[in-house]
């Protein structure tokens, strides 16, 4: 980054410029309050745009990993590792959501009690009836639901 005269700007001078401090002849008010107000309103509108106006669908980066509840724990763990995810959605024979398997479930319900991972279905260790929201739900509403439990 360089100044108007071609000399490199330090990180400090860039920060000062970014926060509305100008040298003589600038257009901001003497204390920089005009730019501070503008900066704060931009920050506020940006945060609302990231949470309040976006839906869960727009925030989701990838498709959820889903398997049948009869899948073995070993196979479920293999798929989770392959996709690098920490949770897996489980469906019943009617393809309806019936549970979720998380890395915490694996640690506390599989590894600690030494469950046979090759012959035990995930339905034996999953968290049943997880709460969910529809994809068109606002992200802020989904967050509120998660916090409330």
PDB file of C-alpha atoms in Angstrom:
ATOM      1  CA  UNK A   1       0.000   0.000   0.000  1.00  0.00           C
ATOM      2  CA  UNK A   2       1.347   3.458  -0.834  1.00  0.00           C
ATOM      3  CA  UNK A   3       0.415   7.044  -0.071  1.00  0.00           C
ATOM      4  CA  UNK A   4      -0.454   9.613  -2.731  1.00  0.00           C
ATOM      5  CA  UNK A   5       3.224  10.545  -2.931  1.00  0.00           C
ATOM      6  CA  UNK A   6       4.257   6.924  -3.611  1.00  0.00           C
ATOM      7  CA  UNK A   7       5.800   6.316  -0.164  1.00  0.00           C
ATOM      8  CA  UNK A   8       4.677   3.164   1.640  1.00  0.00           C
ATOM      9  CA  UNK A   9       2.024   3.627   4.320  1.00  0.00           C
ATOM     10  CA  UNK A  10       2.533   1.988   7.669  1.00  0.00           C
ATOM     11  CA  UNK A  11      -0.217  -0.094   9.220  1.00  0.00           C
ATOM     12  CA  UNK A  12      -0.716   2.657  11.791  1.00  0.00           C
ATOM     13  CA  UNK A  13      -1.228   5.400   9.240  1.00  0.00           C
ATOM     14  CA  UNK A  14      -3.678   3.205   7.339  1.00  0.00           C
ATOM     15  CA  UNK A  15      -5.654   2.583  10.517  1.00  0.00           C
ATOM     16  CA  UNK A  16      -5.753   6.290  11.302  1.00  0.00           C
ATOM     17  CA  UNK A  17      -6.987   7.071   7.809  1.00  0.00           C
ATOM     18  CA  UNK A  18      -9.606   4.342   8.026  1.00  0.00           C
ATOM     19  CA  UNK A  19     -11.066   5.831  11.188  1.00  0.00           C
ATOM     20  CA  UNK A  20     -11.676   9.306   9.793  1.00  0.00           C
ATOM     21  CA  UNK A  21      -8.608  11.185  10.966  1.00  0.00           C
ATOM     22  CA  UNK A  22      -7.549  13.468   8.157  1.00  0.00           C
ATOM     23  CA  UNK A  23      -4.789  15.974   7.716  1.00  0.00           C
ATOM     24  CA  UNK A  24      -5.553  19.636   7.107  1.00  0.00           C
ATOM     25  CA  UNK A  25      -7.808  20.234   4.164  1.00  0.00           C
ATOM     26  CA  UNK A  26      -9.905  17.083   4.678  1.00  0.00           C
ATOM     27  CA  UNK A  27     -13.659  17.211   4.333  1.00  0.00           C
ATOM     28  CA  UNK A  28     -14.578  15.588   7.630  1.00  0.00           C
ATOM     29  CA  UNK A  29     -15.467  17.494  10.761  1.00  0.00           C
ATOM     30  CA  UNK A  30     -12.636  18.461  13.074  1.00  0.00           C
ATOM     31  CA  UNK A  31     -13.235  15.576  15.480  1.00  0.00           C
ATOM     32  CA  UNK A  32     -14.109  13.044  12.775  1.00  0.00           C
ATOM     33  CA  UNK A  33     -17.615  12.548  14.164  1.00  0.00           C
ATOM     34  CA  UNK A  34     -19.228  12.695  10.738  1.00  0.00           C
ATOM     35  CA  UNK A  35     -17.278   9.707   9.515  1.00  0.00           C
ATOM     36  CA  UNK A  36     -17.739   7.859  12.805  1.00  0.00           C
ATOM     37  CA  UNK A  37     -21.512   8.061  12.425  1.00  0.00           C
ATOM     38  CA  UNK A  38     -21.287   6.866   8.855  1.00  0.00           C
ATOM     39  CA  UNK A  39     -18.945   4.020   9.858  1.00  0.00           C
ATOM     40  CA  UNK A  40     -21.236   2.900  12.687  1.00  0.00           C
ATOM     41  CA  UNK A  41     -24.312   2.845  10.471  1.00  0.00           C
ATOM     42  CA  UNK A  42     -22.411   0.775   7.903  1.00  0.00           C
ATOM     43  CA  UNK A  43     -21.368  -1.713  10.597  1.00  0.00           C
ATOM     44  CA  UNK A  44     -24.909  -1.957  11.882  1.00  0.00           C
ATOM     45  CA  UNK A  45     -26.401  -2.546   8.446  1.00  0.00           C
ATOM     46  CA  UNK A  46     -23.728  -5.122   7.658  1.00  0.00           C
ATOM     47  CA  UNK A  47     -24.413  -7.134  10.810  1.00  0.00           C
ATOM     48  CA  UNK A  48     -28.153  -7.114  10.155  1.00  0.00           C
ATOM     49  CA  UNK A  49     -27.512  -8.291   6.617  1.00  0.00           C
ATOM     50  CA  UNK A  50     -25.394 -11.189   7.848  1.00  0.00           C
ATOM     51  CA  UNK A  51     -27.857 -12.494  10.406  1.00  0.00           C
ATOM     52  CA  UNK A  52     -31.271 -10.832  10.411  1.00  0.00           C
ATOM     53  CA  UNK A  53     -32.063 -10.880   6.725  1.00  0.00           C
ATOM     54  CA  UNK A  54     -30.397 -14.072   5.602  1.00  0.00           C
ATOM     55  CA  UNK A  55     -32.093 -17.398   5.634  1.00  0.00           C
ATOM     56  CA  UNK A  56     -30.589 -20.635   6.856  1.00  0.00           C
ATOM     57  CA  UNK A  57     -30.420 -21.799   3.242  1.00  0.00           C
ATOM     58  CA  UNK A  58     -28.176 -18.860   2.257  1.00  0.00           C
ATOM     59  CA  UNK A  59     -25.821 -19.468   5.188  1.00  0.00           C
ATOM     60  CA  UNK A  60     -25.423 -23.199   4.669  1.00  0.00           C
ATOM     61  CA  UNK A  61     -22.171 -23.870   2.855  1.00  0.00           C
ATOM     62  CA  UNK A  62     -22.726 -27.489   1.925  1.00  0.00           C
ATOM     63  CA  UNK A  63     -25.444 -30.084   1.780  1.00  0.00           C
ATOM     64  CA  UNK A  64     -26.075 -31.962   5.034  1.00  0.00           C
ATOM     65  CA  UNK A  65     -24.733 -35.503   5.233  1.00  0.00           C
ATOM     66  CA  UNK A  66     -27.613 -37.956   5.689  1.00  0.00           C
ATOM     67  CA  UNK A  67     -27.720 -41.735   6.163  1.00  0.00           C
ATOM     68  CA  UNK A  68     -30.240 -44.333   7.232  1.00  0.00           C
ATOM     69  CA  UNK A  69     -30.591 -44.987  10.955  1.00  0.00           C
ATOM     70  CA  UNK A  70     -29.715 -48.637  10.277  1.00  0.00           C
ATOM     71  CA  UNK A  71     -26.200 -47.701   9.047  1.00  0.00           C
ATOM     72  CA  UNK A  72     -23.413 -49.138  11.206  1.00  0.00           C
ATOM     73  CA  UNK A  73     -21.527 -46.782  13.485  1.00  0.00           C
ATOM     74  CA  UNK A  74     -18.306 -47.647  11.653  1.00  0.00           C
ATOM     75  CA  UNK A  75     -19.766 -46.677   8.260  1.00  0.00           C
ATOM     76  CA  UNK A  76     -21.293 -43.495   9.681  1.00  0.00           C
ATOM     77  CA  UNK A  77     -17.914 -42.478  11.156  1.00  0.00           C
ATOM     78  CA  UNK A  78     -16.184 -43.263   7.862  1.00  0.00           C
ATOM     79  CA  UNK A  79     -18.590 -40.982   5.983  1.00  0.00           C
ATOM     80  CA  UNK A  80     -18.241 -38.207   8.546  1.00  0.00           C
ATOM     81  CA  UNK A  81     -14.456 -38.369   8.262  1.00  0.00           C
ATOM     82  CA  UNK A  82     -14.567 -38.396   4.452  1.00  0.00           C
ATOM     83  CA  UNK A  83     -16.710 -35.248   4.406  1.00  0.00           C
ATOM     84  CA  UNK A  84     -14.916 -33.691   7.390  1.00  0.00           C
ATOM     85  CA  UNK A  85     -18.124 -33.012   9.289  1.00  0.00           C
ATOM     86  CA  UNK A  86     -18.897 -33.333  12.978  1.00  0.00           C
ATOM     87  CA  UNK A  87     -22.548 -34.347  12.622  1.00  0.00           C
ATOM     88  CA  UNK A  88     -24.652 -36.683  10.534  1.00  0.00           C
ATOM     89  CA  UNK A  89     -28.431 -36.561  10.002  1.00  0.00           C
ATOM     90  CA  UNK A  90     -30.246 -39.878  10.315  1.00  0.00           C
ATOM     91  CA  UNK A  91     -33.434 -40.867   8.537  1.00  0.00           C
ATOM     92  CA  UNK A  92     -35.892 -43.669   9.207  1.00  0.00           C
ATOM     93  CA  UNK A  93     -37.353 -46.156   6.712  1.00  0.00           C
ATOM     94  CA  UNK A  94     -39.765 -43.449   5.476  1.00  0.00           C
ATOM     95  CA  UNK A  95     -36.824 -41.071   4.793  1.00  0.00           C
ATOM     96  CA  UNK A  96     -37.927 -38.777   7.640  1.00  0.00           C
ATOM     97  CA  UNK A  97     -35.445 -37.171  10.014  1.00  0.00           C
ATOM     98  CA  UNK A  98     -35.307 -39.254  13.174  1.00  0.00           C
ATOM     99  CA  UNK A  99     -31.990 -38.357  14.766  1.00  0.00           C
ATOM    100  CA  UNK A 100     -28.535 -36.862  14.608  1.00  0.00           C
ATOM    101  CA  UNK A 101     -25.148 -38.405  15.311  1.00  0.00           C
ATOM    102  CA  UNK A 102     -22.539 -35.939  16.535  1.00  0.00           C
ATOM    103  CA  UNK A 103     -18.885 -36.243  17.416  1.00  0.00           C
ATOM    104  CA  UNK A 104     -19.971 -35.863  21.056  1.00  0.00           C
ATOM    105  CA  UNK A 105     -22.335 -38.848  20.691  1.00  0.00           C
ATOM    106  CA  UNK A 106     -19.456 -40.907  19.312  1.00  0.00           C
ATOM    107  CA  UNK A 107     -17.138 -39.931  22.169  1.00  0.00           C
ATOM    108  CA  UNK A 108     -19.642 -40.469  24.991  1.00  0.00           C
ATOM    109  CA  UNK A 109     -21.888 -43.261  23.705  1.00  0.00           C
ATOM    110  CA  UNK A 110     -19.511 -45.266  21.518  1.00  0.00           C
ATOM    111  CA  UNK A 111     -15.864 -44.872  22.505  1.00  0.00           C
ATOM    112  CA  UNK A 112     -16.260 -44.535  26.282  1.00  0.00           C
ATOM    113  CA  UNK A 113     -18.473 -47.632  26.733  1.00  0.00           C
ATOM    114  CA  UNK A 114     -16.585 -49.559  24.005  1.00  0.00           C
ATOM    115  CA  UNK A 115     -19.513 -50.304  21.683  1.00  0.00           C
ATOM    116  CA  UNK A 116     -19.026 -52.744  18.770  1.00  0.00           C
ATOM    117  CA  UNK A 117     -18.887 -50.221  15.914  1.00  0.00           C
ATOM    118  CA  UNK A 118     -19.116 -52.797  13.124  1.00  0.00           C
ATOM    119  CA  UNK A 119     -22.356 -54.397  14.260  1.00  0.00           C
ATOM    120  CA  UNK A 120     -24.166 -51.622  16.115  1.00  0.00           C
ATOM    121  CA  UNK A 121     -26.505 -49.354  14.123  1.00  0.00           C
ATOM    122  CA  UNK A 122     -26.311 -45.606  14.640  1.00  0.00           C
ATOM    123  CA  UNK A 123     -29.906 -45.662  15.887  1.00  0.00           C
ATOM    124  CA  UNK A 124     -28.601 -47.178  19.146  1.00  0.00           C
ATOM    125  CA  UNK A 125     -26.428 -44.152  19.938  1.00  0.00           C
ATOM    126  CA  UNK A 126     -27.990 -41.226  18.044  1.00  0.00           C
ATOM    127  CA  UNK A 127     -29.651 -38.230  19.630  1.00  0.00           C
ATOM    128  CA  UNK A 128     -33.324 -38.759  18.869  1.00  0.00           C
ATOM    129  CA  UNK A 129     -35.793 -36.190  17.554  1.00  0.00           C
ATOM    130  CA  UNK A 130     -33.442 -33.251  17.020  1.00  0.00           C
ATOM    131  CA  UNK A 131     -34.932 -29.769  16.731  1.00  0.00           C
ATOM    132  CA  UNK A 132     -34.785 -28.323  13.239  1.00  0.00           C
ATOM    133  CA  UNK A 133     -35.829 -25.330  11.186  1.00  0.00           C
ATOM    134  CA  UNK A 134     -36.883 -25.050   7.569  1.00  0.00           C
ATOM    135  CA  UNK A 135     -34.380 -23.692   5.064  1.00  0.00           C
ATOM    136  CA  UNK A 136     -36.350 -20.466   4.560  1.00  0.00           C
ATOM    137  CA  UNK A 137     -36.187 -19.618   8.288  1.00  0.00           C
ATOM    138  CA  UNK A 138     -34.265 -16.443   9.085  1.00  0.00           C
ATOM    139  CA  UNK A 139     -30.828 -17.183  10.517  1.00  0.00           C
ATOM    140  CA  UNK A 140     -31.487 -15.026  13.571  1.00  0.00           C
ATOM    141  CA  UNK A 141     -34.631 -17.060  14.339  1.00  0.00           C
ATOM    142  CA  UNK A 142     -32.681 -20.311  14.012  1.00  0.00           C
ATOM    143  CA  UNK A 143     -30.040 -18.971  16.385  1.00  0.00           C
ATOM    144  CA  UNK A 144     -32.712 -17.995  18.925  1.00  0.00           C
ATOM    145  CA  UNK A 145     -34.189 -21.490  18.749  1.00  0.00           C
ATOM    146  CA  UNK A 146     -30.754 -23.073  19.296  1.00  0.00           C
ATOM    147  CA  UNK A 147     -30.022 -20.846  22.300  1.00  0.00           C
ATOM    148  CA  UNK A 148     -33.419 -21.567  23.874  1.00  0.00           C
ATOM    149  CA  UNK A 149     -32.819 -25.298  23.493  1.00  0.00           C
TER     150      UNK A 149
END
